[in-house]
């Protein structure tokens, strides 16, 4: 299709040679309604329940002025209106990632990225190349390796010593639960054959020699904290800036941080004051279940300090109830298939969870609970149900959330809709590649694996959905989540027909979970997440019409332009930053 071959043209400058042919004289000039920017010649997906509304979107200032046909929108153009030619591609609200750890993600951009290294050879290549490219770094840090490429499922320090012989090196697993250190890193941290396992952690040792293998599990990873250089405030600011560029490249204009605190909020605030914050950030505060009335009052003051700003705000607290299925730490209703001695231990008792949820609910906070196993999910739903019974309903309603929701008991599926609990899910975590899914499925067995990531069922039963990535656990690229939600297959289409395909989801609903549904999940549906007059002008343009592509080819569509707050912040054709 010719339209997809021709490069996107963004007319940023009046009279620019590229733009000259696209500029059409404004038909009228009433001075109040004319557009500062138009995106034309696309297929608009407005994310408001319908599919294609029009071909063009007009923007005035930082708001959507109108959606309509090319002819209707062309009438709103002035000579100096910025014109983005969508060349027949989808034009939709900017993606809103419902679950990220943005600073860690940004910091990760300066580390070896092993998420796209499926084989040991590729892992070797990437680490070697990174070390060679950064001779000045005192440590070689990386993240994102999978267990599968290593014989026996775990790497060794000897492999890393070969790749990085001259400096300490540390690579964190994609799930964050295991670290892989070289001999220099172990020596700096004083980890030897005599180092005992810390509580909730394991220093893996060679069964023949008794020497540490370089693998540190769970809490044992903290043994390295003392020696790994801490990112400075400047490092973290730089990480947010780099993260924003990455987000724009991927069409992401809003994120919801599933962790945070007063210190991190200062960073966003500093960027906001400098006019540099070009991403809408809704951030949770990480909270311990022992929080008291005094803690809640302190958080109320923090929330009030930032107010209801569409650029940066808080309003959610994040609690944990369990771990992950891969490490047998997610809380299951029945024992693990391959570990009948455990069903995972909740991080808090039901009574503790009920108390802290009711406390924060009373203070008008949205609560986000990390719950992955069917037992953890039930505990979270129970806590929300009890808080609603105990406290008067807040004026804006309750939109408490559960984060992850990996294996759900069928009895709990309708409770999301009934209780108004938002299901915050990360479809690409279900990527059915052997690297990602074999350990997960094996640990809980086929029956419970078949109830993995049941977003379609939760939505069909009336539950509200928000999709996200959990970046840096997987890529921030929302197309990966959309593809998985729609096809339940790897980016290469494996398995054909999909993994537990009953949960495949219509494309429009998957896109809504990244746009209008995501806005609902942060109480912002009145100002963003749809393309309609008056909404914030955060818009993404794709290289193809998603609704025309065969489902198996969705990933052919790439981001050609990203508009944030009425401004073009990314164009595939030309650098904007
Ligand atoms: Zn997370």
Coordinates of C-alpha atoms and ligand atoms in Angstrom, one line a residue:
X1 CA 0.0 0.0 0.0
X2 CA 1.6 3.2 -1.2
X3 CA 0.3 5.3 1.7
X4 CA 2.4 3.1 4.1
X5 CA 5.5 3.3 2.0
X6 CA 5.6 7.1 1.7
X7 CA 7.2 8.7 4.7
X8 CA 5.0 10.7 7.1
X9 CA 5.3 14.3 6.6
X10 CA 5.0 16.6 9.6
X11 CA 4.8 20.3 8.7
X12 CA 6.4 22.0 11.6
X13 CA 7.4 25.1 9.9
X14 CA 5.3 27.4 7.8
X15 CA 6.5 27.3 4.2
X16 CA 8.9 24.4 4.8
X17 CA 9.6 22.8 1.5
X18 CA 8.2 19.5 2.7
X19 CA 5.0 21.1 4.0
X20 CA 4.3 23.5 1.2
X21 CA 2.2 21.1 -0.8
X22 CA 0.1 20.2 2.2
X23 CA -0.9 23.6 3.4
X24 CA -4.4 24.6 2.4
X25 CA -5.6 28.1 2.9
X26 CA -8.0 28.5 5.7
X27 CA -11.5 28.9 4.5
X28 CA -12.6 31.3 7.1
X29 CA -11.1 33.1 10.1
X30 CA -13.3 33.7 13.1
X31 CA -10.2 33.7 15.3
X32 CA -11.5 31.6 18.1
X33 CA -12.1 28.2 16.6
X34 CA -9.3 27.7 14.2
X35 CA -6.8 24.9 14.7
X36 CA -3.2 25.2 15.8
X37 CA -2.6 21.7 14.7
X38 CA -4.5 19.1 12.6
X39 CA -3.9 15.4 12.1
X40 CA -5.5 14.6 8.8
X41 CA -6.0 11.8 6.4
X42 CA -6.1 9.0 8.9
X43 CA -8.6 6.7 10.5
X44 CA -9.6 8.0 13.8
X45 CA -10.1 5.6 16.7
X46 CA -11.7 7.8 19.4
X47 CA -11.7 5.2 22.2
X48 CA -15.2 6.1 23.2
X49 CA -17.0 2.9 22.3
X50 CA -17.2 3.4 18.6
X51 CA -14.6 2.6 15.9
X52 CA -13.9 5.0 13.1
X53 CA -15.3 8.4 13.6
X54 CA -13.5 10.4 11.0
X55 CA -10.3 11.0 9.2
X56 CA -9.0 14.1 11.0
X57 CA -8.6 15.7 14.3
X58 CA -8.2 19.4 14.9
X59 CA -6.4 20.7 18.0
X60 CA -6.4 24.2 19.5
X61 CA -3.9 24.9 22.2
X62 CA -3.6 21.7 24.2
X63 CA -7.2 20.5 23.6
X64 CA -9.0 18.6 20.9
X65 CA -11.2 21.0 19.0
X66 CA -13.0 18.6 16.7
X67 CA -13.0 15.2 15.1
X68 CA -14.3 14.9 11.5
X69 CA -13.7 14.3 7.9
X70 CA -10.7 15.8 6.1
X71 CA -13.0 18.4 4.5
X72 CA -14.5 19.4 7.8
X73 CA -11.2 19.7 9.5
X74 CA -9.4 21.4 6.6
X75 CA -11.9 24.3 7.0
X76 CA -10.4 24.9 10.5
X77 CA -6.9 25.4 9.2
X78 CA -5.0 28.6 9.2
X79 CA -1.9 29.2 7.0
X80 CA 0.4 28.5 9.9
X81 CA -1.5 25.5 11.3
X82 CA 0.8 22.5 11.9
X83 CA -0.3 19.6 9.7
X84 CA 0.5 16.0 10.5
X85 CA -0.4 13.7 7.6
X86 CA -1.5 10.3 9.0
X87 CA -1.3 8.7 5.5
X88 CA -4.2 6.4 6.2
X89 CA -2.9 5.2 9.6
X90 CA -4.8 4.9 12.9
X91 CA -5.1 8.2 14.8
X92 CA -5.9 7.5 18.4
X93 CA -5.5 8.9 22.0
X94 CA -1.9 8.6 23.2
X95 CA -1.2 5.3 25.0
X96 CA -1.6 5.5 28.8
X97 CA 0.5 2.7 30.5
X98 CA -1.3 1.7 33.6
X99 CA 1.6 0.1 35.5
X100 CA 5.2 1.2 35.2
X101 CA 8.2 1.9 37.4
X102 CA 9.3 4.8 35.4
X103 CA 12.6 5.8 37.1
X104 CA 13.8 2.2 37.1
X105 CA 12.8 1.9 33.5
X106 CA 14.7 5.1 32.6
X107 CA 17.8 4.0 34.6
X108 CA 17.6 0.7 32.7
X109 CA 18.0 2.5 29.4
X110 CA 21.6 3.1 30.5
X111 CA 22.2 -0.6 31.3
X112 CA 22.7 -3.7 29.2
X113 CA 19.2 -4.6 28.0
X114 CA 18.9 -8.4 27.8
X115 CA 15.1 -8.6 27.3
X116 CA 15.7 -9.1 23.6
X117 CA 18.5 -11.7 24.1
X118 CA 16.8 -15.1 23.8
X119 CA 20.0 -17.2 23.5
X120 CA 23.2 -17.4 25.5
X121 CA 25.2 -16.3 22.4
X122 CA 23.1 -13.2 22.2
X123 CA 23.5 -12.5 25.9
X124 CA 27.3 -12.8 25.5
X125 CA 27.3 -10.5 22.5
X126 CA 25.2 -7.8 24.2
X127 CA 27.2 -7.7 27.4
X128 CA 30.6 -7.7 25.6
X129 CA 29.5 -4.9 23.3
X130 CA 28.1 -2.8 26.1
X131 CA 31.3 -3.2 28.2
X132 CA 33.4 -2.2 25.2
X133 CA 31.2 0.8 24.5
X134 CA 31.4 2.0 28.1
X135 CA 35.0 1.6 29.3
X136 CA 34.6 4.5 31.8
X137 CA 31.8 2.9 33.8
X138 CA 33.2 1.4 37.1
X139 CA 30.4 -1.2 37.0
X140 CA 28.8 -3.0 34.1
X141 CA 25.1 -3.2 35.0
X142 CA 22.3 -4.9 33.1
X143 CA 18.9 -6.4 33.4
X144 CA 16.3 -8.5 31.6
X145 CA 17.9 -12.0 31.2
X146 CA 15.7 -15.1 31.1
X147 CA 16.3 -18.3 32.9
X148 CA 15.8 -20.5 29.9
X149 CA 19.0 -19.9 27.9
X150 CA 21.3 -21.1 30.8
X151 CA 22.0 -24.8 31.3
X152 CA 20.0 -25.8 34.4
X153 CA 18.1 -22.5 34.3
X154 CA 20.7 -20.4 36.1
X155 CA 23.8 -18.5 34.9
X156 CA 27.2 -18.6 36.6
X157 CA 29.8 -16.0 37.6
X158 CA 32.4 -17.8 35.4
X159 CA 30.4 -16.9 32.2
X160 CA 30.2 -13.3 33.4
X161 CA 33.9 -13.2 34.3
X162 CA 34.7 -14.1 30.7
X163 CA 32.6 -11.3 29.4
X164 CA 33.6 -8.7 31.9
X165 CA 37.0 -9.6 33.4
X166 CA 38.2 -6.1 34.4
X167 CA 35.3 -4.7 36.4
X168 CA 32.5 -5.8 38.7
X169 CA 29.3 -6.7 36.7
X170 CA 25.8 -7.3 37.8
X171 CA 22.8 -8.5 35.7
X172 CA 19.3 -8.6 37.2
X173 CA 16.8 -11.1 35.8
X174 CA 13.8 -9.9 33.8
X175 CA 11.5 -10.6 36.8
X176 CA 13.7 -8.8 39.3
X177 CA 13.8 -11.8 41.6
X178 CA 17.3 -13.1 40.8
X179 CA 20.7 -11.4 40.3
X180 CA 23.8 -12.6 38.5
X181 CA 27.1 -11.3 39.6
X182 CA 30.7 -11.8 38.4
X183 CA 33.6 -12.7 40.7
X184 CA 34.7 -9.1 41.2
X185 CA 31.3 -8.0 42.3
X186 CA 31.1 -10.9 44.8
X187 CA 34.5 -10.1 46.1
X188 CA 33.6 -6.4 46.6
X189 CA 30.5 -7.4 48.5
X190 CA 32.4 -9.9 50.6
X191 CA 30.3 -12.8 49.4
X192 CA 32.2 -16.1 49.9
X193 CA 31.5 -19.8 50.6
X194 CA 30.9 -18.8 54.2
X195 CA 28.2 -16.3 53.5
X196 CA 24.9 -17.6 55.0
X197 CA 21.6 -17.2 53.3
X198 CA 19.8 -14.1 54.5
X199 CA 16.1 -14.4 55.6
X200 CA 14.0 -14.8 52.4
X201 CA 17.0 -15.1 50.2
X202 CA 19.5 -17.6 48.8
X203 CA 23.2 -17.3 48.0
X204 CA 23.4 -20.1 45.4
X205 CA 26.5 -22.3 46.0
X206 CA 28.1 -24.9 43.7
X207 CA 27.2 -28.3 45.3
X208 CA 30.7 -29.7 44.5
X209 CA 32.9 -26.9 45.6
X210 CA 30.7 -25.0 48.0
X211 CA 31.7 -21.7 46.3
X212 CA 29.1 -19.1 45.4
X213 CA 28.0 -19.5 41.8
X214 CA 27.3 -15.8 41.3
X215 CA 23.5 -16.2 41.6
X216 CA 21.6 -14.4 44.4
X217 CA 17.9 -15.0 44.8
X218 CA 15.3 -12.8 46.3
X219 CA 16.5 -11.0 49.5
X220 CA 20.1 -12.2 48.9
X221 CA 20.3 -9.6 46.1
X222 CA 20.4 -6.9 48.8
X223 CA 23.9 -8.2 49.8
X224 CA 25.2 -6.2 46.8
X225 CA 23.4 -3.0 47.6
X226 CA 26.3 -1.7 49.7
X227 CA 28.7 -1.9 46.8
X228 CA 26.7 -1.2 43.7
X229 CA 26.8 2.6 43.0
X230 CA 23.5 4.3 43.9
X231 CA 22.0 6.5 41.2
X232 CA 22.3 10.1 42.2
X233 CA 19.5 12.7 41.9
X234 CA 21.1 13.8 38.6
X235 CA 21.1 10.2 37.3
X236 CA 17.5 9.8 38.2
X237 CA 16.5 13.1 36.5
X238 CA 18.4 12.0 33.4
X239 CA 16.6 8.6 33.6
X240 CA 13.2 10.3 33.6
X241 CA 14.2 12.5 30.6
X242 CA 15.5 9.4 28.7
X243 CA 12.3 7.5 29.7
X244 CA 10.2 10.3 28.3
X245 CA 11.9 10.1 24.9
X246 CA 11.5 6.4 24.9
X247 CA 7.8 6.9 25.8
X248 CA 7.2 9.4 22.9
X249 CA 8.9 7.1 20.4
X250 CA 6.4 4.4 21.5
X251 CA 3.3 6.6 21.5
X252 CA 3.0 6.7 25.2
X253 CA 1.8 10.0 26.6
X254 CA 0.7 9.0 30.1
X255 CA 2.0 6.6 32.7
X256 CA 0.8 5.3 36.0
X257 CA 3.6 4.6 38.4
X258 CA 3.1 1.6 40.7
X259 CA 5.6 2.8 43.2
X260 CA 7.0 6.0 44.4
X261 CA 7.4 8.4 47.3
X262 CA 8.0 12.0 48.3
X263 CA 11.6 12.0 47.1
X264 CA 10.7 10.8 43.6
X265 CA 7.8 13.2 43.4
X266 CA 10.3 16.1 43.8
X267 CA 12.0 15.0 40.6
X268 CA 8.8 15.1 38.5
X269 CA 8.0 18.4 40.1
X270 CA 11.4 19.9 39.2
X271 CA 10.9 18.9 35.6
X272 CA 7.4 20.2 35.6
X273 CA 8.5 23.6 36.8
X274 CA 11.2 23.7 34.2
X275 CA 8.6 22.9 31.5
X276 CA 10.4 19.7 30.7
X277 CA 7.7 17.2 31.9
X278 CA 6.2 16.0 28.6
X279 CA 4.4 13.0 30.0
X280 CA 1.4 12.8 32.3
X281 CA 2.4 10.9 35.4
X282 CA 0.0 9.6 38.0
X283 CA 2.1 8.1 40.8
X284 CA 1.3 5.8 43.6
X285 CA 3.0 6.0 47.0
X286 CA 4.5 2.7 48.1
X287 CA 2.9 1.9 51.5
X288 CA 3.6 -0.6 54.2
X289 CA 0.6 -2.5 55.6
X290 CA 1.5 -1.2 59.1
X291 CA 0.6 2.4 58.1
X292 CA -1.2 4.3 60.8
X293 CA -3.6 7.1 61.0
X294 CA -0.7 9.5 61.3
X295 CA 0.9 8.1 58.2
X296 CA -2.3 8.6 56.3
X297 CA -2.5 12.2 57.4
X298 CA 1.1 12.7 56.2
X299 CA 0.1 11.3 52.8
X300 CA -3.0 13.5 52.7
X301 CA -0.6 16.5 52.9
X302 CA 1.6 15.1 50.1
X303 CA -1.4 14.6 47.9
X304 CA -2.7 18.1 48.6
X305 CA 0.7 19.5 47.7
X306 CA 0.6 18.3 44.2
X307 CA -3.2 18.8 43.7
X308 CA -5.1 17.5 40.7
X309 CA -2.5 18.6 38.1
X310 CA -2.9 16.9 34.7
X311 CA 0.9 16.6 34.4
X312 CA 1.8 15.2 37.8
X313 CA -0.3 14.0 40.6
X314 CA -0.7 11.3 43.2
X315 CA -3.7 9.8 44.8
X316 CA -3.0 6.1 45.0
X317 CA -1.2 3.9 47.5
X318 CA 0.5 0.7 46.5
X319 CA 0.5 -2.4 48.7
X320 CA 1.9 -5.8 48.1
X321 CA 0.1 -9.0 49.1
X322 CA 2.2 -11.7 47.3
X323 CA 5.2 -12.3 45.1
X324 CA 5.4 -14.2 41.7
X325 CA 4.3 -17.6 40.5
X326 CA 7.8 -18.3 39.0
X327 CA 9.4 -18.1 42.5
X328 CA 6.5 -19.9 44.2
X329 CA 5.9 -16.7 46.2
X330 CA 2.5 -15.8 44.7
X331 CA -0.3 -16.8 47.1
X332 CA -2.4 -19.6 45.7
X333 CA -5.6 -21.1 47.1
X334 CA -4.1 -24.6 46.8
X335 CA -0.5 -25.8 46.9
X336 CA 1.8 -25.4 43.9
X337 CA 1.7 -28.3 41.4
X338 CA 5.5 -29.0 41.8
X339 CA 5.9 -27.8 45.4
X340 CA 3.0 -29.4 47.4
X341 CA 4.6 -28.1 50.5
X342 CA 3.7 -24.5 49.8
X343 CA 0.9 -22.3 48.4
X344 CA 2.9 -19.1 49.0
X345 CA 2.8 -17.0 52.1
X346 CA 0.9 -13.7 52.1
X347 CA 3.0 -10.7 53.1
X348 CA 0.2 -9.6 55.4
X349 CA -2.6 -11.3 57.2
X350 CA -6.1 -10.7 55.9
X351 CA -6.8 -8.7 59.1
X352 CA -3.8 -6.4 58.5
X353 CA -4.7 -5.9 54.8
X354 CA -8.4 -5.2 55.7
X355 CA -7.3 -2.6 58.3
X356 CA -4.9 -0.7 56.0
X357 CA -7.3 -0.8 53.0
X358 CA -10.1 0.5 55.2
X359 CA -7.8 3.3 56.6
X360 CA -6.7 4.5 53.2
X361 CA -10.2 4.2 51.8
X362 CA -11.5 6.4 54.6
X363 CA -8.9 9.0 53.6
X364 CA -10.1 9.0 50.0
X365 CA -7.1 7.2 48.6
X366 CA -7.2 4.8 45.7
X367 CA -5.6 1.5 46.7
X368 CA -3.5 -0.6 44.4
X369 CA -2.7 -4.1 45.6
X370 CA -0.1 -6.3 43.9
X371 CA -1.8 -9.7 43.7
X372 CA -0.8 -12.4 41.3
X373 CA -2.0 -15.7 42.6
X374 CA -5.6 -16.7 43.0
X375 CA -5.3 -16.6 46.8
X376 CA -3.7 -13.1 46.8
X377 CA -6.4 -11.9 44.4
X378 CA -9.2 -13.2 46.6
X379 CA -7.6 -11.5 49.7
X380 CA -7.5 -8.2 47.9
X381 CA -11.1 -8.4 46.7
X382 CA -12.2 -9.4 50.2
X383 CA -10.4 -6.3 51.6
X384 CA -12.1 -4.0 49.1
X385 CA -15.5 -5.5 49.8
X386 CA -15.1 -5.0 53.5
X387 CA -13.8 -1.5 53.2
X388 CA -16.9 -0.6 51.1
X389 CA -19.2 -2.1 53.7
X390 CA -17.5 -0.3 56.6
X391 CA -17.0 3.2 55.1
X392 CA -19.4 5.6 53.5
X393 CA -19.0 5.8 49.8
X394 CA -16.8 8.7 48.7
X395 CA -18.4 11.2 46.3
X396 CA -16.2 10.3 43.4
X397 CA -16.8 6.6 43.9
X398 CA -14.4 3.8 44.6
X399 CA -11.9 2.7 42.0
X400 CA -9.6 0.4 44.0
X401 CA -7.3 -1.7 41.8
X402 CA -5.6 -5.0 41.7
X403 CA -2.3 -5.1 39.9
X404 CA -1.2 -8.1 37.8
X405 CA -4.0 -10.7 38.4
X406 CA -2.2 -13.6 36.8
X407 CA -4.2 -16.7 37.8
X408 CA -7.8 -16.0 39.0
X409 CA -10.3 -18.4 40.5
X410 CA -13.4 -18.4 38.4
X411 CA -15.6 -17.5 41.4
X412 CA -13.7 -14.2 41.7
X413 CA -14.0 -13.1 38.0
X414 CA -17.5 -11.4 38.4
X415 CA -16.4 -9.7 41.6
X416 CA -14.3 -7.1 39.8
X417 CA -17.4 -5.7 38.0
X418 CA -19.7 -6.1 41.0
X419 CA -17.3 -4.3 43.5
X420 CA -16.1 -1.8 41.0
X421 CA -12.5 -3.0 41.3
X422 CA -10.3 -2.0 38.4
X423 CA -8.3 -4.9 36.9
X424 CA -4.8 -3.6 36.1
X425 CA -3.2 -6.2 33.9
X426 CA -0.1 -6.5 31.8
X427 CA -1.0 -8.7 28.8
X428 CA 2.6 -9.1 27.5
X429 CA 3.5 -10.9 30.8
X430 CA 1.5 -13.7 29.3
X431 CA 3.8 -13.9 26.3
X432 CA 3.7 -17.6 25.6
X433 CA 7.4 -18.0 24.6
X434 CA 9.2 -20.8 26.4
X435 CA 11.4 -18.3 28.1
X436 CA 8.5 -16.6 29.8
X437 CA 5.8 -19.1 30.3
X438 CA 7.2 -22.6 30.9
X439 CA 8.3 -22.1 34.5
X440 CA 5.0 -20.2 35.2
X441 CA 2.8 -22.9 33.8
X442 CA 4.8 -25.7 35.3
X443 CA 4.6 -24.3 38.8
X444 CA 0.8 -24.1 39.0
X445 CA -0.1 -26.9 36.5
X446 CA -2.4 -26.8 33.5
X447 CA -5.7 -26.3 35.2
X448 CA -4.7 -23.0 36.9
X449 CA -2.5 -22.0 33.9
X450 CA -5.7 -22.1 31.8
X451 CA -7.0 -19.3 34.1
X452 CA -4.0 -17.1 33.3
X453 CA -4.6 -13.4 32.5
X454 CA -8.4 -13.7 32.1
X455 CA -8.8 -10.1 30.9
X456 CA -11.5 -10.9 28.5
X457 CA -13.6 -12.8 31.1
X458 CA -13.2 -10.0 33.7
X459 CA -14.3 -7.4 31.1
X460 CA -17.2 -9.5 29.9
X461 CA -18.4 -9.8 33.5
X462 CA -18.4 -6.0 33.8
X463 CA -15.0 -5.3 35.2
X464 CA -13.0 -2.2 34.2
X465 CA -9.6 -2.9 32.7
X466 CA -6.4 -0.9 32.4
X467 CA -3.5 -2.4 30.6
X468 CA 0.2 -1.7 31.1
X469 CA 3.7 -3.1 30.8
X470 CA 5.2 -3.1 34.3
X471 CA 8.2 -1.5 32.5
X472 CA 11.1 -2.4 33.0
X473 CA 9.9 -6.0 33.6
X474 CA 9.0 -6.0 29.8
X475 CA 9.3 -3.4 27.1
X476 CA 7.2 -0.2 27.5
X477 CA 6.0 -0.7 23.9
X478 CA 2.2 -0.9 24.2
X479 CA 1.9 -2.6 20.8
X480 CA 3.3 -5.7 22.5
X481 CA 0.5 -5.7 25.0
X482 CA -2.2 -5.0 22.4
X483 CA -0.9 -7.8 20.2
X484 CA -0.9 -10.2 23.1
X485 CA -4.4 -9.2 24.2
X486 CA -5.8 -9.7 20.7
X487 CA -3.8 -12.8 19.6
X488 CA -2.6 -14.4 22.9
X489 CA 0.5 -15.3 20.8
X490 CA 4.2 -14.3 20.8
X491 CA 5.3 -11.5 18.4
X492 CA 6.2 -14.4 16.1
X493 CA 2.7 -15.8 16.2
X494 CA 3.4 -18.8 18.5
X495 CA 1.3 -20.8 19.3
X496 CA -0.8 -20.6 16.2
X497 CA -4.4 -19.9 17.2
X498 CA -3.2 -18.5 20.5
X499 CA -2.5 -19.6 24.1
X500 CA -5.8 -20.3 25.8
X501 CA -7.4 -18.4 23.0
X502 CA -10.8 -17.9 24.7
X503 CA -9.3 -14.9 26.4
X504 CA -8.4 -13.2 23.0
X505 CA -9.9 -9.8 23.0
X506 CA -11.4 -7.5 20.3
X507 CA -8.9 -4.9 19.2
X508 CA -11.1 -1.9 20.2
X509 CA -11.4 -3.2 23.7
X510 CA -7.6 -3.8 24.0
X511 CA -6.9 -0.2 22.8
X512 CA -9.5 1.1 25.2
X513 CA -7.7 -0.5 28.1
X514 CA -4.7 1.5 27.1
X515 CA -6.6 4.8 26.7
X516 CA -10.1 5.5 28.0
X517 CA -10.0 2.6 30.4
X518 CA -6.6 3.7 31.7
X519 CA -7.9 7.3 32.2
X520 CA -10.8 5.9 34.2
X521 CA -8.3 4.0 36.4
X522 CA -6.7 7.2 37.5
X523 CA -10.0 9.2 37.8
X524 CA -9.1 11.3 34.7
X525 CA -11.7 10.1 32.1
X526 CA -13.2 13.6 31.9
X527 CA -10.0 15.1 30.5
X528 CA -8.1 12.4 28.6
X529 CA -8.2 9.0 27.0
X530 CA -10.7 9.8 24.2
X531 CA -10.5 12.0 21.1
X532 CA -13.5 14.3 21.6
X533 CA -13.8 18.1 21.8
X534 CA -12.3 19.5 25.0
X535 CA -10.1 16.5 25.7
X536 CA -6.4 16.9 26.2
X537 CA -4.6 16.7 22.9
X538 CA -2.5 13.7 23.4
X539 CA -2.5 11.8 20.2
X540 CA -0.6 8.9 18.5
X541 CA -0.4 8.3 14.8
X542 CA 0.3 4.8 13.5
X543 CA 1.8 3.8 10.2
X544 CA -1.2 1.6 9.3
X545 CA -4.9 1.3 10.0
X546 CA -5.0 -1.3 12.9
X547 CA -8.6 -2.2 12.0
X548 CA -7.7 -3.1 8.5
X549 CA -4.6 -5.2 9.3
X550 CA -5.1 -8.9 9.8
X551 CA -4.8 -9.6 13.5
X552 CA -1.6 -11.6 13.1
X553 CA 0.0 -8.5 11.4
X554 CA -0.8 -5.9 14.1
X555 CA 2.9 -5.4 14.9
X556 CA 3.5 -4.2 11.4
X557 CA 2.0 -0.9 12.5
X558 CA 4.6 1.4 14.0
X559 CA 4.4 4.8 15.7
X560 CA 4.9 7.6 13.1
X561 CA 4.1 10.6 15.3
X562 CA 3.2 11.4 18.9
X563 CA 1.5 14.6 20.0
X564 CA 1.6 15.6 23.6
X565 CA -0.4 18.5 25.0
X566 CA -1.0 19.8 21.5
X567 CA 2.7 19.6 20.4
X568 CA 4.4 17.1 18.2
X569 CA 7.0 15.5 20.5
X570 CA 8.0 12.6 18.2
X571 CA 8.0 12.1 14.5
X572 CA 9.5 9.0 12.9
X573 CA 10.8 11.2 10.1
X574 CA 12.7 13.9 11.9
X575 CA 14.1 14.5 15.3
X576 CA 11.9 16.7 17.5
X577 CA 13.7 16.4 20.8
Ligands
LIG1 ZN1 5.2 -3.4 39.1

